[in-house]
């Protein structure tokens, strides 16, 4: 079983890079048209040249956010932000609160 492991790893990388290329929007693909990358990945996948070239050159790079992490999560990417980090949520706390609404009679 162990002798099949390199073959399975190459096959997994080949399939992953092919699906990743297909799911990447056309305007985000770098250097070559998307169809050219698909052909390169399919033709040179067995020797790992196609998938490695896709990950090194063709795949879009994720922008780093304010904390140096990659990806689109956080305020910079428009993703989900924790309530205590969201200034809009913190501002809305004061607007929504009405005197006596929480059982407090201090009015």
N, CA, C and O atoms as CSV, one atom per row, in Angstrom:
chain,resi,resn,atom,element,x,y,z
A,1,UNK,N,N,0.821,-1.197,0.000
A,1,UNK,CA,C,0.000,0.000,0.000
A,1,UNK,C,C,0.863,1.258,0.000
A,1,UNK,O,O,0.518,2.253,-0.638
A,2,UNK,N,N,1.975,1.212,0.710
A,2,UNK,CA,C,2.827,2.380,0.821
A,2,UNK,C,C,3.479,2.748,-0.520
A,2,UNK,O,O,3.815,3.909,-0.752
A,3,UNK,N,N,3.651,1.773,-1.379
A,3,UNK,CA,C,4.274,2.074,-2.667
A,3,UNK,C,C,3.328,2.845,-3.593
A,3,UNK,O,O,3.778,3.439,-4.573
A,4,UNK,N,N,2.028,2.843,-3.296
A,4,UNK,CA,C,1.061,3.594,-4.099
A,4,UNK,C,C,0.880,5.028,-3.611
A,4,UNK,O,O,0.227,5.830,-4.279
A,5,UNK,N,N,1.446,5.354,-2.463
A,5,UNK,CA,C,1.266,6.669,-1.874
A,5,UNK,C,C,1.763,7.813,-2.773
A,5,UNK,O,O,1.034,8.793,-2.928
A,6,UNK,N,N,2.951,7.747,-3.370
A,6,UNK,CA,C,3.374,8.843,-4.258
A,6,UNK,C,C,2.411,9.046,-5.428
A,6,UNK,O,O,2.108,10.182,-5.792
A,7,UNK,N,N,1.935,7.958,-6.012
A,7,UNK,CA,C,0.985,8.061,-7.111
A,7,UNK,C,C,-0.312,8.734,-6.652
A,7,UNK,O,O,-0.864,9.572,-7.365
A,8,UNK,N,N,-0.789,8.369,-5.477
A,8,UNK,CA,C,-2.028,8.950,-4.956
A,8,UNK,C,C,-1.855,10.430,-4.613
A,8,UNK,O,O,-2.772,11.226,-4.817
A,9,UNK,N,N,-0.690,10.797,-4.097
A,9,UNK,CA,C,-0.441,12.202,-3.798
A,9,UNK,C,C,-0.385,13.049,-5.063
A,9,UNK,O,O,-0.927,14.154,-5.098
A,10,UNK,N,N,0.270,12.532,-6.103
A,10,UNK,CA,C,0.318,13.246,-7.381
A,10,UNK,C,C,-1.086,13.374,-7.963
A,10,UNK,O,O,-1.460,14.435,-8.464
A,11,UNK,N,N,-1.853,12.306,-7.899
A,11,UNK,CA,C,-3.224,12.335,-8.413
A,11,UNK,C,C,-4.089,13.329,-7.630
A,11,UNK,O,O,-4.887,14.055,-8.221
A,12,UNK,N,N,-3.934,13.361,-6.321
A,12,UNK,CA,C,-4.708,14.290,-5.499
A,12,UNK,C,C,-4.345,15.740,-5.820
A,12,UNK,O,O,-5.232,16.589,-5.917
A,13,UNK,N,N,-3.062,16.032,-5.985
A,13,UNK,CA,C,-2.639,17.387,-6.337
A,13,UNK,C,C,-3.139,17.773,-7.717
A,13,UNK,O,O,-3.554,18.911,-7.935
A,14,UNK,N,N,-3.102,16.844,-8.638
A,14,UNK,CA,C,-3.579,17.061,-9.999
A,14,UNK,C,C,-5.069,17.405,-9.989
A,14,UNK,O,O,-5.484,18.380,-10.616
A,15,UNK,N,N,-5.856,16.629,-9.295
A,15,UNK,CA,C,-7.305,16.860,-9.233
A,15,UNK,C,C,-7.606,18.167,-8.510
A,15,UNK,O,O,-8.456,18.938,-8.956
A,16,UNK,N,N,-6.915,18.426,-7.396
A,16,UNK,CA,C,-7.160,19.652,-6.643
A,16,UNK,C,C,-6.843,20.887,-7.478
A,16,UNK,O,O,-7.626,21.838,-7.490
A,17,UNK,N,N,-5.725,20.890,-8.169
A,17,UNK,CA,C,-5.357,22.053,-8.985
A,17,UNK,C,C,-6.324,22.229,-10.153
A,17,UNK,O,O,-6.645,23.359,-10.521
A,18,UNK,N,N,-6.786,21.137,-10.736
A,18,UNK,CA,C,-7.748,21.220,-11.835
A,18,UNK,C,C,-9.065,21.834,-11.354
A,18,UNK,O,O,-9.600,22.729,-12.009
A,19,UNK,N,N,-9.587,21.374,-10.237
A,19,UNK,CA,C,-10.840,21.901,-9.702
A,19,UNK,C,C,-10.666,23.349,-9.242
A,19,UNK,O,O,-11.559,24.176,-9.429
A,20,UNK,N,N,-9.515,23.649,-8.640
A,20,UNK,CA,C,-9.249,25.015,-8.210
A,20,UNK,C,C,-9.208,25.962,-9.410
A,20,UNK,O,O,-9.732,27.073,-9.341
A,21,UNK,N,N,-8.601,25.537,-10.483
A,21,UNK,CA,C,-8.547,26.356,-11.695
A,21,UNK,C,C,-9.943,26.557,-12.273
A,21,UNK,O,O,-10.279,27.665,-12.693
A,22,UNK,N,N,-10.753,25.517,-12.303
A,22,UNK,CA,C,-12.107,25.638,-12.836
A,22,UNK,C,C,-12.974,26.554,-11.987
A,22,UNK,O,O,-13.828,27.259,-12.526
A,23,UNK,N,N,-12.777,26.562,-10.667
A,23,UNK,CA,C,-13.596,27.375,-9.775
A,23,UNK,C,C,-13.124,28.822,-9.653
A,23,UNK,O,O,-13.844,29.657,-9.106
A,24,UNK,N,N,-11.943,29.129,-10.146
A,24,UNK,CA,C,-11.420,30.491,-10.071
A,24,UNK,C,C,-12.069,31.336,-11.162
A,24,UNK,O,O,-12.097,30.927,-12.322
A,25,UNK,N,N,-12.593,32.519,-10.803
A,25,UNK,CA,C,-13.185,33.394,-11.830
A,25,UNK,C,C,-12.159,33.805,-12.881
A,25,UNK,O,O,-10.978,33.982,-12.579
A,26,UNK,N,N,-12.621,33.953,-14.106
A,26,UNK,CA,C,-11.741,34.260,-15.249
A,26,UNK,C,C,-10.928,35.535,-15.018
A,26,UNK,O,O,-9.755,35.591,-15.388
A,27,UNK,N,N,-11.532,36.554,-14.413
A,27,UNK,CA,C,-10.826,37.825,-14.242
A,27,UNK,C,C,-9.759,37.781,-13.153
A,27,UNK,O,O,-8.941,38.696,-13.064
A,28,UNK,N,N,-9.749,36.743,-12.326
A,28,UNK,CA,C,-8.740,36.633,-11.263
A,28,UNK,C,C,-7.549,35.766,-11.662
A,28,UNK,O,O,-6.540,35.758,-10.956
A,29,UNK,N,N,-7.637,35.044,-12.761
A,29,UNK,CA,C,-6.546,34.175,-13.212
A,29,UNK,C,C,-5.416,35.047,-13.741
A,29,UNK,O,O,-5.647,36.004,-14.481
A,30,UNK,N,N,-4.182,34.703,-13.350
A,30,UNK,CA,C,-3.031,35.515,-13.744
A,30,UNK,C,C,-2.275,34.898,-14.911
A,30,UNK,O,O,-2.296,33.683,-15.110
A,31,UNK,N,N,-1.614,35.745,-15.670
A,31,UNK,CA,C,-0.631,35.427,-16.720
A,31,UNK,C,C,-1.205,34.830,-18.008
A,31,UNK,O,O,-0.828,35.273,-19.093
A,32,UNK,N,N,-2.093,33.853,-17.933
A,32,UNK,CA,C,-2.645,33.201,-19.123
A,32,UNK,C,C,-4.163,33.114,-18.998
A,32,UNK,O,O,-4.703,33.235,-17.898
A,33,UNK,N,N,-4.851,32.906,-20.115
A,33,UNK,CA,C,-6.301,32.684,-20.018
A,33,UNK,C,C,-6.608,31.400,-19.238
A,33,UNK,O,O,-5.777,30.496,-19.147
A,34,UNK,N,N,-7.793,31.346,-18.693
A,34,UNK,CA,C,-8.196,30.203,-17.873
A,34,UNK,C,C,-8.156,28.903,-18.671
A,34,UNK,O,O,-7.733,27.874,-18.144
A,35,UNK,N,N,-8.587,28.929,-19.924
A,35,UNK,CA,C,-8.575,27.726,-20.760
A,35,UNK,C,C,-7.150,27.199,-20.962
A,35,UNK,O,O,-6.927,25.989,-20.998
A,36,UNK,N,N,-6.199,28.111,-21.090
A,36,UNK,CA,C,-4.803,27.687,-21.248
A,36,UNK,C,C,-4.300,27.006,-19.970
A,36,UNK,O,O,-3.564,26.022,-20.037
A,37,UNK,N,N,-4.697,27.532,-18.810
A,37,UNK,CA,C,-4.285,26.907,-17.550
A,37,UNK,C,C,-4.897,25.520,-17.395
A,37,UNK,O,O,-4.240,24.605,-16.899
A,38,UNK,N,N,-6.135,25.360,-17.811
A,38,UNK,CA,C,-6.777,24.038,-17.734
A,38,UNK,C,C,-6.019,23.035,-18.593
A,38,UNK,O,O,-5.776,21.907,-18.164
A,39,UNK,N,N,-5.649,23.438,-19.794
A,39,UNK,CA,C,-4.910,22.546,-20.692
A,39,UNK,C,C,-3.533,22.218,-20.123
A,39,UNK,O,O,-3.095,21.069,-20.176
A,40,UNK,N,N,-2.848,23.230,-19.576
A,40,UNK,CA,C,-1.524,22.997,-18.989
A,40,UNK,C,C,-1.614,22.023,-17.822
A,40,UNK,O,O,-0.791,21.117,-17.693
A,41,UNK,N,N,-2.619,22.216,-16.974
A,41,UNK,CA,C,-2.774,21.317,-15.819
A,41,UNK,C,C,-3.072,19.896,-16.282
A,41,UNK,O,O,-2.527,18.941,-15.729
A,42,UNK,N,N,-3.917,19.745,-17.274
A,42,UNK,CA,C,-4.256,18.406,-17.752
A,42,UNK,C,C,-3.090,17.727,-18.469
A,42,UNK,O,O,-2.851,16.536,-18.267
A,43,UNK,N,N,-2.365,18.469,-19.301
A,43,UNK,CA,C,-1.273,17.867,-20.066
A,43,UNK,C,C,-0.050,17.546,-19.216
A,43,UNK,O,O,0.590,16.514,-19.414
A,44,UNK,N,N,0.277,18.423,-18.272
A,44,UNK,CA,C,1.502,18.257,-17.498
A,44,UNK,C,C,1.232,17.887,-16.043
A,44,UNK,O,O,2.078,18.119,-15.180
A,45,UNK,N,N,0.080,17.322,-15.767
A,45,UNK,CA,C,-0.278,16.974,-14.402
A,45,UNK,C,C,0.460,15.778,-13.859
A,45,UNK,O,O,0.766,15.726,-12.668
A,46,UNK,N,N,0.753,14.806,-14.721
A,46,UNK,CA,C,1.421,13.588,-14.252
A,46,UNK,C,C,2.831,13.850,-13.751
A,46,UNK,O,O,3.313,13.159,-12.853
A,47,UNK,N,N,3.485,14.832,-14.321
A,47,UNK,CA,C,4.847,15.135,-13.899
A,47,UNK,C,C,4.882,16.342,-12.960
A,47,UNK,O,O,5.954,16.870,-12.662
A,48,UNK,N,N,3.722,16.772,-12.499
A,48,UNK,CA,C,3.543,17.862,-11.542
A,48,UNK,C,C,3.920,19.240,-12.058
A,48,UNK,O,O,3.871,20.201,-11.291
A,49,UNK,N,N,4.292,19.379,-13.313
A,49,UNK,CA,C,4.638,20.702,-13.827
A,49,UNK,C,C,3.407,21.598,-13.937
A,49,UNK,O,O,3.469,22.781,-13.601
A,50,UNK,N,N,2.294,21.045,-14.403
A,50,UNK,CA,C,1.072,21.829,-14.558
A,50,UNK,C,C,0.525,22.337,-13.237
A,50,UNK,O,O,0.315,23.541,-13.089
A,51,UNK,N,N,0.286,21.450,-12.262
A,51,UNK,CA,C,-0.225,21.924,-10.979
A,51,UNK,C,C,0.721,22.881,-10.249
A,51,UNK,O,O,0.266,23.860,-9.658
A,52,UNK,N,N,2.014,22.615,-10.280
A,52,UNK,CA,C,2.966,23.499,-9.610
A,52,UNK,C,C,2.988,24.860,-10.299
A,52,UNK,O,O,3.055,25.888,-9.624
A,53,UNK,N,N,2.933,24.886,-11.626
A,53,UNK,CA,C,2.884,26.158,-12.347
A,53,UNK,C,C,1.607,26.914,-12.008
A,53,UNK,O,O,1.645,28.135,-11.854
A,54,UNK,N,N,0.479,26.223,-11.888
A,54,UNK,CA,C,-0.783,26.877,-11.547
A,54,UNK,C,C,-0.694,27.533,-10.160
A,54,UNK,O,O,-1.083,28.689,-9.994
A,55,UNK,N,N,-0.184,26.799,-9.172
A,55,UNK,CA,C,-0.111,27.349,-7.825
A,55,UNK,C,C,0.935,28.457,-7.721
A,55,UNK,O,O,0.761,29.391,-6.937
A,56,UNK,N,N,2.008,28.373,-8.488
A,56,UNK,CA,C,3.073,29.369,-8.403
A,56,UNK,C,C,2.773,30.626,-9.216
A,56,UNK,O,O,3.106,31.730,-8.784
A,57,UNK,N,N,2.150,30.477,-10.383
A,57,UNK,CA,C,2.020,31.607,-11.300
A,57,UNK,C,C,0.571,31.991,-11.582
A,57,UNK,O,O,0.246,33.179,-11.583
A,58,UNK,N,N,-0.295,31.031,-11.819
A,58,UNK,CA,C,-1.627,31.342,-12.316
A,58,UNK,C,C,-2.677,31.621,-11.280
A,58,UNK,O,O,-3.619,32.369,-11.540
A,59,UNK,N,N,-2.541,31.041,-10.116
A,59,UNK,CA,C,-3.559,31.183,-9.080
A,59,UNK,C,C,-3.544,32.597,-8.506
A,59,UNK,O,O,-2.473,33.166,-8.292
A,60,UNK,N,N,-4.734,33.175,-8.254
A,60,UNK,CA,C,-4.757,34.529,-7.676
A,60,UNK,C,C,-4.219,34.515,-6.253
A,60,UNK,O,O,-4.422,33.560,-5.502
A,61,UNK,N,N,-3.540,35.579,-5.903
A,61,UNK,CA,C,-2.982,35.691,-4.554
A,61,UNK,C,C,-4.009,36.352,-3.647
A,61,UNK,O,O,-4.692,37.294,-4.052
A,62,UNK,N,N,-4.114,35.859,-2.427
A,62,UNK,CA,C,-5.012,36.456,-1.447
A,62,UNK,C,C,-4.325,37.661,-0.827
A,62,UNK,O,O,-3.144,37.604,-0.485
A,63,UNK,N,N,-5.062,38.742,-0.686
A,63,UNK,CA,C,-4.505,39.951,-0.075
A,63,UNK,C,C,-4.451,39.787,1.433
A,63,UNK,O,O,-5.346,39.196,2.037
A,64,UNK,N,N,-3.413,40.307,2.024
A,64,UNK,CA,C,-3.271,40.241,3.478
A,64,UNK,C,C,-4.120,41.328,4.112
A,64,UNK,O,O,-4.192,42.444,3.596
A,65,UNK,N,N,-4.767,41.008,5.236
A,65,UNK,CA,C,-5.567,42.010,5.922
A,65,UNK,C,C,-4.700,42.801,6.896
A,65,UNK,O,O,-3.475,42.688,6.856
A,66,UNK,N,N,-5.303,43.586,7.755
A,66,UNK,CA,C,-4.566,44.468,8.657
A,66,UNK,C,C,-3.675,43.705,9.629
A,66,UNK,O,O,-2.678,44.250,10.103
A,67,UNK,N,N,-4.016,42.454,9.935
A,67,UNK,CA,C,-3.246,41.678,10.888
A,67,UNK,C,C,-2.188,40.806,10.219
A,67,UNK,O,O,-1.493,40.056,10.904
A,68,UNK,N,N,-2.051,40.889,8.897
A,68,UNK,CA,C,-1.052,40.123,8.184
A,68,UNK,C,C,-1.520,38.744,7.766
A,68,UNK,O,O,-0.759,37.989,7.160
A,69,UNK,N,N,-2.778,38.400,8.084
A,69,UNK,CA,C,-3.295,37.097,7.671
A,69,UNK,C,C,-3.787,37.192,6.243
A,69,UNK,O,O,-4.161,38.264,5.768
A,70,UNK,N,N,-3.781,36.050,5.560
A,70,UNK,CA,C,-4.267,36.014,4.188
A,70,UNK,C,C,-5.715,35.594,4.166
A,70,UNK,O,O,-6.184,34.906,5.072
A,71,UNK,N,N,-6.423,36.007,3.135
A,71,UNK,CA,C,-7.815,35.613,2.998
A,71,UNK,C,C,-8.722,36.823,2.965
A,71,UNK,O,O,-8.259,37.962,3.028
A,72,UNK,N,N,-10.032,36.569,2.865
A,72,UNK,CA,C,-10.981,37.662,2.740
A,72,UNK,C,C,-11.792,37.875,3.994
A,72,UNK,O,O,-12.708,38.697,3.981
A,73,UNK,N,N,-11.505,37.181,5.075
A,73,UNK,CA,C,-12.260,37.377,6.311
A,73,UNK,C,C,-11.798,38.659,6.992
A,73,UNK,O,O,-10.643,39.065,6.865
A,74,UNK,N,N,-12.696,39.272,7.699
A,74,UNK,CA,C,-12.359,40.480,8.424
A,74,UNK,C,C,-12.960,41.702,7.778
A,74,UNK,O,O,-13.631,41.611,6.749
A,75,UNK,N,N,-12.719,42.841,8.383
A,75,UNK,CA,C,-13.313,44.082,7.922
A,75,UNK,C,C,-12.783,44.493,6.549
A,75,UNK,O,O,-13.521,45.081,5.758
A,76,UNK,N,N,-11.525,44.194,6.255
A,76,UNK,CA,C,-10.947,44.606,4.983
A,76,UNK,C,C,-11.574,43.869,3.812
A,76,UNK,O,O,-11.715,44.445,2.733
A,77,UNK,N,N,-11.952,42.613,3.995
A,77,UNK,CA,C,-12.508,41.836,2.911
A,77,UNK,C,C,-14.018,41.821,2.869
A,77,UNK,O,O,-14.603,41.207,1.977
A,78,UNK,N,N,-14.666,42.486,3.817
A,78,UNK,CA,C,-16.115,42.508,3.823
A,78,UNK,C,C,-16.730,41.251,4.406
A,78,UNK,O,O,-17.933,41.031,4.261
A,79,UNK,N,N,-15.936,40.426,5.059
A,79,UNK,CA,C,-16.435,39.191,5.640
A,79,UNK,C,C,-17.007,39.426,7.026
A,79,UNK,O,O,-17.281,40.564,7.407
A,80,UNK,N,N,-17.185,38.365,7.767
A,80,UNK,CA,C,-17.767,38.433,9.092
A,80,UNK,C,C,-16.782,39.047,10.065
A,80,UNK,O,O,-15.591,38.736,10.039
A,81,UNK,N,N,-17.287,39.926,10.930
A,81,UNK,CA,C,-16.474,40.563,11.956
A,81,UNK,C,C,-17.150,40.321,13.296
A,81,UNK,O,O,-18.371,40.434,13.397
A,82,UNK,N,N,-16.389,39.995,14.312
A,82,UNK,CA,C,-16.943,39.776,15.646
A,82,UNK,C,C,-17.618,41.049,16.138
A,82,UNK,O,O,-17.149,42.146,15.831
A,83,UNK,N,N,-18.707,40.932,16.893
A,83,UNK,CA,C,-19.435,42.125,17.335
A,83,UNK,C,C,-18.588,43.107,18.132
A,83,UNK,O,O,-18.763,44.317,17.991
A,84,UNK,N,N,-17.684,42.624,18.957
A,84,UNK,CA,C,-16.877,43.559,19.737
A,84,UNK,C,C,-15.791,44.248,18.912
A,84,UNK,O,O,-15.145,45.176,19.399
A,85,UNK,N,N,-15.583,43.811,17.677
A,85,UNK,CA,C,-14.644,44.468,16.772
A,85,UNK,C,C,-15.347,45.321,15.715
A,85,UNK,O,O,-14.689,45.993,14.921
A,86,UNK,N,N,-16.661,45.295,15.704
A,86,UNK,CA,C,-17.431,45.984,14.680
A,86,UNK,C,C,-17.893,47.339,15.215
A,86,UNK,O,O,-18.758,47.381,16.090
A,87,UNK,N,N,-17.337,48.454,14.711
A,87,UNK,CA,C,-17.716,49.766,15.229
A,87,UNK,C,C,-19.184,50.106,14.990
A,87,UNK,O,O,-19.795,50.800,15.802
A,88,UNK,N,N,-19.755,49.627,13.887
A,88,UNK,CA,C,-21.168,49.903,13.621
A,88,UNK,C,C,-22.055,49.242,14.675
A,88,UNK,O,O,-23.027,49.842,15.133
A,89,UNK,N,N,-21.730,48.036,15.049
A,89,UNK,CA,C,-22.509,47.342,16.075
A,89,UNK,C,C,-22.388,48.061,17.416
A,89,UNK,O,O,-23.382,48.233,18.122
A,90,UNK,N,N,-21.193,48.476,17.764
A,90,UNK,CA,C,-20.991,49.158,19.035
A,90,UNK,C,C,-21.757,50.481,19.083
A,90,UNK,O,O,-22.291,50.844,20.131
A,91,UNK,N,N,-21.815,51.205,17.962
A,91,UNK,CA,C,-22.592,52.443,17.911
A,91,UNK,C,C,-24.077,52.179,18.053
A,91,UNK,O,O,-24.806,52.971,18.650
A,92,UNK,N,N,-24.525,51.051,17.496
A,92,UNK,CA,C,-25.960,50.751,17.530
A,92,UNK,C,C,-26.428,50.355,18.922
A,92,UNK,O,O,-27.628,50.407,19.193
A,93,UNK,N,N,-25.534,49.964,19.807
A,93,UNK,CA,C,-25.938,49.573,21.151
A,93,UNK,C,C,-26.567,50.743,21.904
A,93,UNK,O,O,-27.560,50.571,22.611
A,94,UNK,N,N,-25.995,51.913,21.754
A,94,UNK,CA,C,-26.524,53.081,22.442
A,94,UNK,C,C,-27.857,53.545,21.862
A,94,UNK,O,O,-28.687,54.079,22.598
A,95,UNK,N,N,-28.083,53.357,20.569
A,95,UNK,CA,C,-29.320,53.800,19.914
A,95,UNK,C,C,-30.495,52.901,20.273
A,95,UNK,O,O,-31.614,53.389,20.432
A,96,UNK,N,N,-30.264,51.609,20.401
A,96,UNK,CA,C,-31.352,50.663,20.633
A,96,UNK,C,C,-31.820,50.628,22.076
A,96,UNK,O,O,-32.924,50.157,22.352
A,97,UNK,N,N,-31.039,51.094,22.966
A,97,UNK,CA,C,-31.376,51.000,24.386
A,97,UNK,C,C,-32.387,52.070,24.773
A,97,UNK,O,O,-32.183,53.253,24.503
A,98,UNK,N,N,-33.477,51.650,25.406
A,98,UNK,CA,C,-34.512,52.560,25.876
A,98,UNK,C,C,-34.555,52.475,27.398
A,98,UNK,O,O,-34.330,51.405,27.963
A,99,UNK,N,N,-34.838,53.574,28.059
A,99,UNK,CA,C,-34.921,53.529,29.523
A,99,UNK,C,C,-36.047,52.599,29.984
A,99,UNK,O,O,-37.164,52.656,29.470
A,100,UNK,N,N,-35.740,51.760,30.943
A,100,UNK,CA,C,-36.735,50.854,31.495
A,100,UNK,C,C,-36.996,49.619,30.670
A,100,UNK,O,O,-37.845,48.812,31.049
A,101,UNK,N,N,-36.305,49.431,29.553
A,101,UNK,CA,C,-36.569,48.294,28.677
A,101,UNK,C,C,-36.052,46.985,29.260
A,101,UNK,O,O,-36.591,45.920,28.961
A,102,UNK,N,N,-35.016,47.053,30.084
A,102,UNK,CA,C,-34.433,45.831,30.644
A,102,UNK,C,C,-34.849,45.600,32.092
A,102,UNK,O,O,-34.171,44.876,32.821
A,103,UNK,N,N,-35.934,46.194,32.506
A,103,UNK,CA,C,-36.405,46.006,33.879
A,103,UNK,C,C,-35.799,47.013,34.832
A,103,UNK,O,O,-36.057,46.961,36.035
A,104,UNK,N,N,-35.010,47.912,34.325
A,104,UNK,CA,C,-34.383,48.924,35.153
A,104,UNK,C,C,-35.322,50.118,35.215
A,104,UNK,O,O,-35.707,50.649,34.173
A,105,UNK,N,N,-35.702,50.555,36.418
A,105,UNK,CA,C,-36.656,51.641,36.573
A,105,UNK,C,C,-35.991,52.989,36.792
A,105,UNK,O,O,-36.641,53.945,37.215
A,106,UNK,N,N,-34.703,53.068,36.508
A,106,UNK,CA,C,-34.012,54.322,36.733
A,106,UNK,C,C,-34.381,55.381,35.705
A,106,UNK,O,O,-34.127,56.562,35.943
A,107,UNK,N,N,-34.958,55.017,34.594
A,107,UNK,CA,C,-35.507,55.895,33.571
A,107,UNK,C,C,-34.627,56.904,33.072
A,107,UNK,O,O,-35.015,57.688,32.205
